[in-house]
Coordinates of C-alpha atoms in Angstrom, one line a residue:
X90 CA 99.1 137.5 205.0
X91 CA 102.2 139.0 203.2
X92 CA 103.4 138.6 199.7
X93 CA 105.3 135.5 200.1
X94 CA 102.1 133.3 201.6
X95 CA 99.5 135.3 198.7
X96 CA 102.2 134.0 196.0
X97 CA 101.7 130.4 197.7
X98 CA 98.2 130.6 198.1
X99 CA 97.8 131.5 194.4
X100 CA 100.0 128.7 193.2
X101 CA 97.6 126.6 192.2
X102 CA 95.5 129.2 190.0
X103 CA 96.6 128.2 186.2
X104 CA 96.0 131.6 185.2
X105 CA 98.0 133.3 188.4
X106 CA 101.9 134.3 186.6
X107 CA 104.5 133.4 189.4
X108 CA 107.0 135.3 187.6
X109 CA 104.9 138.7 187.1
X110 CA 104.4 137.9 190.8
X111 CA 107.7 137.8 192.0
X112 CA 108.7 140.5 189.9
X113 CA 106.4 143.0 191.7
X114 CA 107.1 142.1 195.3
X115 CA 111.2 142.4 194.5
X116 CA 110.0 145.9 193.5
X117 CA 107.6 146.2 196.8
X118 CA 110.6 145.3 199.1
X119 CA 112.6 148.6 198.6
X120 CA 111.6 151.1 200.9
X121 CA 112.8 154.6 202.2
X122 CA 115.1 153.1 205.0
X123 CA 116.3 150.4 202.5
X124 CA 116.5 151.9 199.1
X125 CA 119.6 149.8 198.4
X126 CA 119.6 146.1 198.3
X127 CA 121.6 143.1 197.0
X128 CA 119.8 140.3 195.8
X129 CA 120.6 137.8 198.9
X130 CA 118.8 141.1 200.9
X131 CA 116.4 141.1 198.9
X132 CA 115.6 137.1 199.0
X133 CA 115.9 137.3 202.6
X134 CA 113.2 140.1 202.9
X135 CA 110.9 138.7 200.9
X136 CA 110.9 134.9 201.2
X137 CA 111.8 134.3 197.3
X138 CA 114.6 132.2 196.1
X139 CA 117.8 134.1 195.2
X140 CA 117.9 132.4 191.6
X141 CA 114.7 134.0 191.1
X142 CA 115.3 137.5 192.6
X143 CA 118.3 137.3 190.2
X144 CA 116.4 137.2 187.6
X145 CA 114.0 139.4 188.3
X146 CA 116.5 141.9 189.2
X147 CA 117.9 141.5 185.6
X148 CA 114.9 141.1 183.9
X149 CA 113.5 144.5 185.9
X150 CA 117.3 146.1 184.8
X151 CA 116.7 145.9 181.4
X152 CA 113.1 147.3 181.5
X153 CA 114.5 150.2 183.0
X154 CA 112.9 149.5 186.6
X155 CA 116.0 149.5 188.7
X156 CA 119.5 149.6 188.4
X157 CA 122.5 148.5 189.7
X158 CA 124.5 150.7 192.2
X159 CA 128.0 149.5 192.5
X160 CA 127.6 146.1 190.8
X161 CA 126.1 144.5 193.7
X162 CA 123.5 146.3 195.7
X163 CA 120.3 147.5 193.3
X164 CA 117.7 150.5 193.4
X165 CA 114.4 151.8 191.9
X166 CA 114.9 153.9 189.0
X167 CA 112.2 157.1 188.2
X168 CA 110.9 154.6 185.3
X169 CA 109.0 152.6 188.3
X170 CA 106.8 155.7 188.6
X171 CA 105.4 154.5 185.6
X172 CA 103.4 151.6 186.9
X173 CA 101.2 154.0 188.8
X174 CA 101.0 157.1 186.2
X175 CA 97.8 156.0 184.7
X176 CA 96.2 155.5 187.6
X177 CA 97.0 159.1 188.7
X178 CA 96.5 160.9 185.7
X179 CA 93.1 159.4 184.4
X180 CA 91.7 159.9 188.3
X181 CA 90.2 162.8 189.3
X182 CA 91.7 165.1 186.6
X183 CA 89.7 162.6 184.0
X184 CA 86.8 162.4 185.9
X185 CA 86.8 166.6 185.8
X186 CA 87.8 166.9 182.5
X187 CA 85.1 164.1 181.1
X188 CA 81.8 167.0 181.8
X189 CA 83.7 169.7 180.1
X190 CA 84.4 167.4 177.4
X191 CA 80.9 167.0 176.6
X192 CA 79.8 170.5 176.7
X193 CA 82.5 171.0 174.5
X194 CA 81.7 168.4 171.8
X195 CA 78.2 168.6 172.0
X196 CA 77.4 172.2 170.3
X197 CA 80.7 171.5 168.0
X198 CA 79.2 167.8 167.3
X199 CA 83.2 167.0 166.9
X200 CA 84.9 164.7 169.0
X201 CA 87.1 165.9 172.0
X202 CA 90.0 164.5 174.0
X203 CA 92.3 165.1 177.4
X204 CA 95.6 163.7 177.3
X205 CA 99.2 163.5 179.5
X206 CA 102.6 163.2 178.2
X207 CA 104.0 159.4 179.3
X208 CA 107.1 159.2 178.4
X209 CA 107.7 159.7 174.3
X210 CA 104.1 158.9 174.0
X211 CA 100.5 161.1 174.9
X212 CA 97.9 158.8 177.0
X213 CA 94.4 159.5 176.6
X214 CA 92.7 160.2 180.1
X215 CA 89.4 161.4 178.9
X216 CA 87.2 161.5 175.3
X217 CA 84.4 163.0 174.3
X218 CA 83.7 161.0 171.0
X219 CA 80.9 162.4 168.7
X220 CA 82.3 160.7 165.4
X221 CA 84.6 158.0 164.5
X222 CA 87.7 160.4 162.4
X223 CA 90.6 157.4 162.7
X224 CA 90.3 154.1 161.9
X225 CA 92.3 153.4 165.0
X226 CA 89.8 153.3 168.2
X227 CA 90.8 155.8 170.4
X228 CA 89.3 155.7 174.4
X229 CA 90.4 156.3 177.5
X230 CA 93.7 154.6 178.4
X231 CA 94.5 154.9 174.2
X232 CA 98.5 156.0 173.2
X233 CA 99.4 157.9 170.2
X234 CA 103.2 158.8 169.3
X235 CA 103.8 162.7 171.2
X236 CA 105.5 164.5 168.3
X237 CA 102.3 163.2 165.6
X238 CA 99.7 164.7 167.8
X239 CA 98.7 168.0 168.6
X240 CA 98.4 167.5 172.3
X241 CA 101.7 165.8 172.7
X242 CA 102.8 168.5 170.4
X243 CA 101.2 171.4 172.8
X244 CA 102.8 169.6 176.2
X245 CA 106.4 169.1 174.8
X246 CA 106.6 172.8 173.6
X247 CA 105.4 174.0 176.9
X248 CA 108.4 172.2 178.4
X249 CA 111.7 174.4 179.0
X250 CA 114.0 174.0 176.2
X251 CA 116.4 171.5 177.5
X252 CA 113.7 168.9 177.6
X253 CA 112.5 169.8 174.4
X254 CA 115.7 169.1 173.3
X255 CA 115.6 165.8 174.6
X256 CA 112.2 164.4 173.1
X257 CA 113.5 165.6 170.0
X258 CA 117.0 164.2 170.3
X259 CA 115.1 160.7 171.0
X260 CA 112.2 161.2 168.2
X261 CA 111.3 158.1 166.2
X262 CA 110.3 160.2 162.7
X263 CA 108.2 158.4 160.8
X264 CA 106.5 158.8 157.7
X265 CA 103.0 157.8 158.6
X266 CA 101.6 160.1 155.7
X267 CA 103.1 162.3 153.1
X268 CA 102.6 165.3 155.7
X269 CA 104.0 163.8 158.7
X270 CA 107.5 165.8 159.6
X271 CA 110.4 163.2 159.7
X272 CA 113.6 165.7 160.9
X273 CA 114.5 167.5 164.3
X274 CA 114.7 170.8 162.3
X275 CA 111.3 171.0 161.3
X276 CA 109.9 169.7 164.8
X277 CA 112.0 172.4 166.3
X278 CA 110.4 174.8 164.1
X279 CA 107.0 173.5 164.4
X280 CA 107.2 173.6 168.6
X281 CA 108.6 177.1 168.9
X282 CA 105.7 178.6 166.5
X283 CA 103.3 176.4 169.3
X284 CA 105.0 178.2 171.9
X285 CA 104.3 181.4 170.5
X286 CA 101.0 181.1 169.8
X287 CA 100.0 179.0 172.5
X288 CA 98.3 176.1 170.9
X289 CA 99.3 173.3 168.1
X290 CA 97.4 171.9 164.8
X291 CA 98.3 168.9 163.3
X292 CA 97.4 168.4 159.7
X293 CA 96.9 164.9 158.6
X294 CA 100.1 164.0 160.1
X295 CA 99.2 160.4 161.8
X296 CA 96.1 159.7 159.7
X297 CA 94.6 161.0 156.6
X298 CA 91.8 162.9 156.3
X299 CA 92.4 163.8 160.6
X300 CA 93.2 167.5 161.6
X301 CA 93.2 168.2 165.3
X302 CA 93.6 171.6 167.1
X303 CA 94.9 171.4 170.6
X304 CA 96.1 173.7 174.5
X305 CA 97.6 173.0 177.0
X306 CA 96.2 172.7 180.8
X307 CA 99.0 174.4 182.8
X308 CA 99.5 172.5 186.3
X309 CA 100.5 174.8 189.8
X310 CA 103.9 174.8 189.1
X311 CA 103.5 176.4 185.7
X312 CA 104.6 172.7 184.1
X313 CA 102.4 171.8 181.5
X314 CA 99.8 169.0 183.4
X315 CA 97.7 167.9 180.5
X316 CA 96.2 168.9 176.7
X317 CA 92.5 169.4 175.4
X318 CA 92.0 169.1 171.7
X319 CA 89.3 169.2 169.0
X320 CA 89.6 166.7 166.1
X321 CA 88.0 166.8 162.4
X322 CA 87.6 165.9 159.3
X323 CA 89.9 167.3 156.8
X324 CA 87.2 167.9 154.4
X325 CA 85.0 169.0 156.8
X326 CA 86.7 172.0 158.3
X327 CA 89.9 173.6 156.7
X328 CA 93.0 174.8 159.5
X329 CA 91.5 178.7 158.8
X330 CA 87.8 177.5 160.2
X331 CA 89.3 176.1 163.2
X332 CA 91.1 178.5 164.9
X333 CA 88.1 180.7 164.2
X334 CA 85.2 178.0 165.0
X335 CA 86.4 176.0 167.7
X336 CA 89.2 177.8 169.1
X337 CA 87.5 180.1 170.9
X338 CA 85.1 177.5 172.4
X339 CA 88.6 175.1 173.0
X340 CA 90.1 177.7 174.6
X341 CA 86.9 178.2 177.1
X342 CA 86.7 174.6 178.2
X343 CA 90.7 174.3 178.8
X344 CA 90.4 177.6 181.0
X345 CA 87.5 175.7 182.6
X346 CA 89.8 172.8 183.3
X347 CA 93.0 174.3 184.2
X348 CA 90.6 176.0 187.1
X349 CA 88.9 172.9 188.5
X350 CA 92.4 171.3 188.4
X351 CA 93.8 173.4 190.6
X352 CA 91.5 172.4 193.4
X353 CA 91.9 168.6 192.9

């Protein structure tokens, strides 16, 4: 059965979107051999009315998702590789990093996190959780703004520069609490002293009361691949008693994890 005949066979379902439907098997019909289509190609391939290609097309333009070549034909853009980065990243690398986790929060009885850069955003993949720090849930599948977390701060200053540059250059700075940095400058600042020293804490910059300590997991390439961090409670545990507390123990399990990765 292809596409075309499951869409028809699904009609009837009240709870099956046609349009969702559509939209993915417009982005199914590019292939290596084809990876430039007009919309009557496209219609023709895949069975689905031109109208409704059209707007799928558009709608799909403005997410992003493809793009148009020379005002008629279309093609995927890199954004499509979106729709399958979850899957990848909280995989085998979560289900690694989710025993390491545990020994890791268990003697520190402090919650403990893996993460991936996604975008402008960090995406949890894995989470020991021994307390509750922020009133937001956090689990698995979880996003948090990069530049206001310590992982996502970590990842972007183990980029080269020139990407740096770019996260910062597109940096929503918000105020979330009177610590949070809201300019490029300070950012800049704040990732080359991360580079330096090869791990980042944030200080009650996304929630109050919430200090995290994070590293990076370095991938084969020397590219950062995904961060490990620590969080407290403020009161708890001043900046000074991490890095002598759970540093060292951090910095065990992420040298744990950057091993096993390279075998997955």
């Amino acid at each position: 059965m292809n596409s075309v005949e499951e869409i028809a066979a699904l009609a009837g379902d009240p709870n099956f979107m046609m349009s969702l439907a559509r939209g993915l098997v417009v982005i199914r019909a590019f292939s290596a051999e084809r990876p430039n289509m007009t919309v009557s190609q496209i219609s023709q391939k895949t069975g689905i009315p031109r109208a409704a290609v059209r707007r799928c097309l558009y709608t799909l333009d403005k997410m992003g998702f493809v793009a148009s070549v020379d005002g008629g034909a279309f093609n995927l853009r890199p954004r499509v590789l979106l729709l399958g980065h979850g899957y990848f990243a909280s995989s085998s690398l979560s289900q690694a990093a989710g025993p390491i986790l545990n020994r890791l929060s268990g003697p520190l009885d402090e919650s403990s996190s893996v993460s991936v850069l996604d975008g402008d955003e960090i995406l949890y993949i894995a989470r020991a959780q021994t307390k509750r720090l922020m009133a937001m849930h956090l689990d698995v599948g979880s996003r948090l703004p990069a530049i206001y977390t310590s992982m996502g701060r970590v990842l972007i200053a183990s980029l080269p520069y020139h990407e740096q540059e770019q996260y910062m250059a597109r940096a929503k700075y918000i105020q979330y609490t009177p610590h949070s940095l809201t300019d490029a400058t300070a950012l800049a600042q704040e990732l080359e002293q991360i580079r330096a020293q090869g791990f980042a804490v944030i200080d009650q910059e996304l929630e109050a009361g919430v200090r995290s300590i994070a590293l990076p997991i370095m991938g084969r390439d020397g590219r950062p691949m995904s961060a490990m961090s620590v969080g407290v409670h403020a009161q708890r545990m001043s900046i000074d008693d991490m890095k002598e507390k759970i540093l060292p123990a951090l910095q065990e399990a992420a040298t744990e994890l950057t091993i096993l990765s390279k075998t997955l």
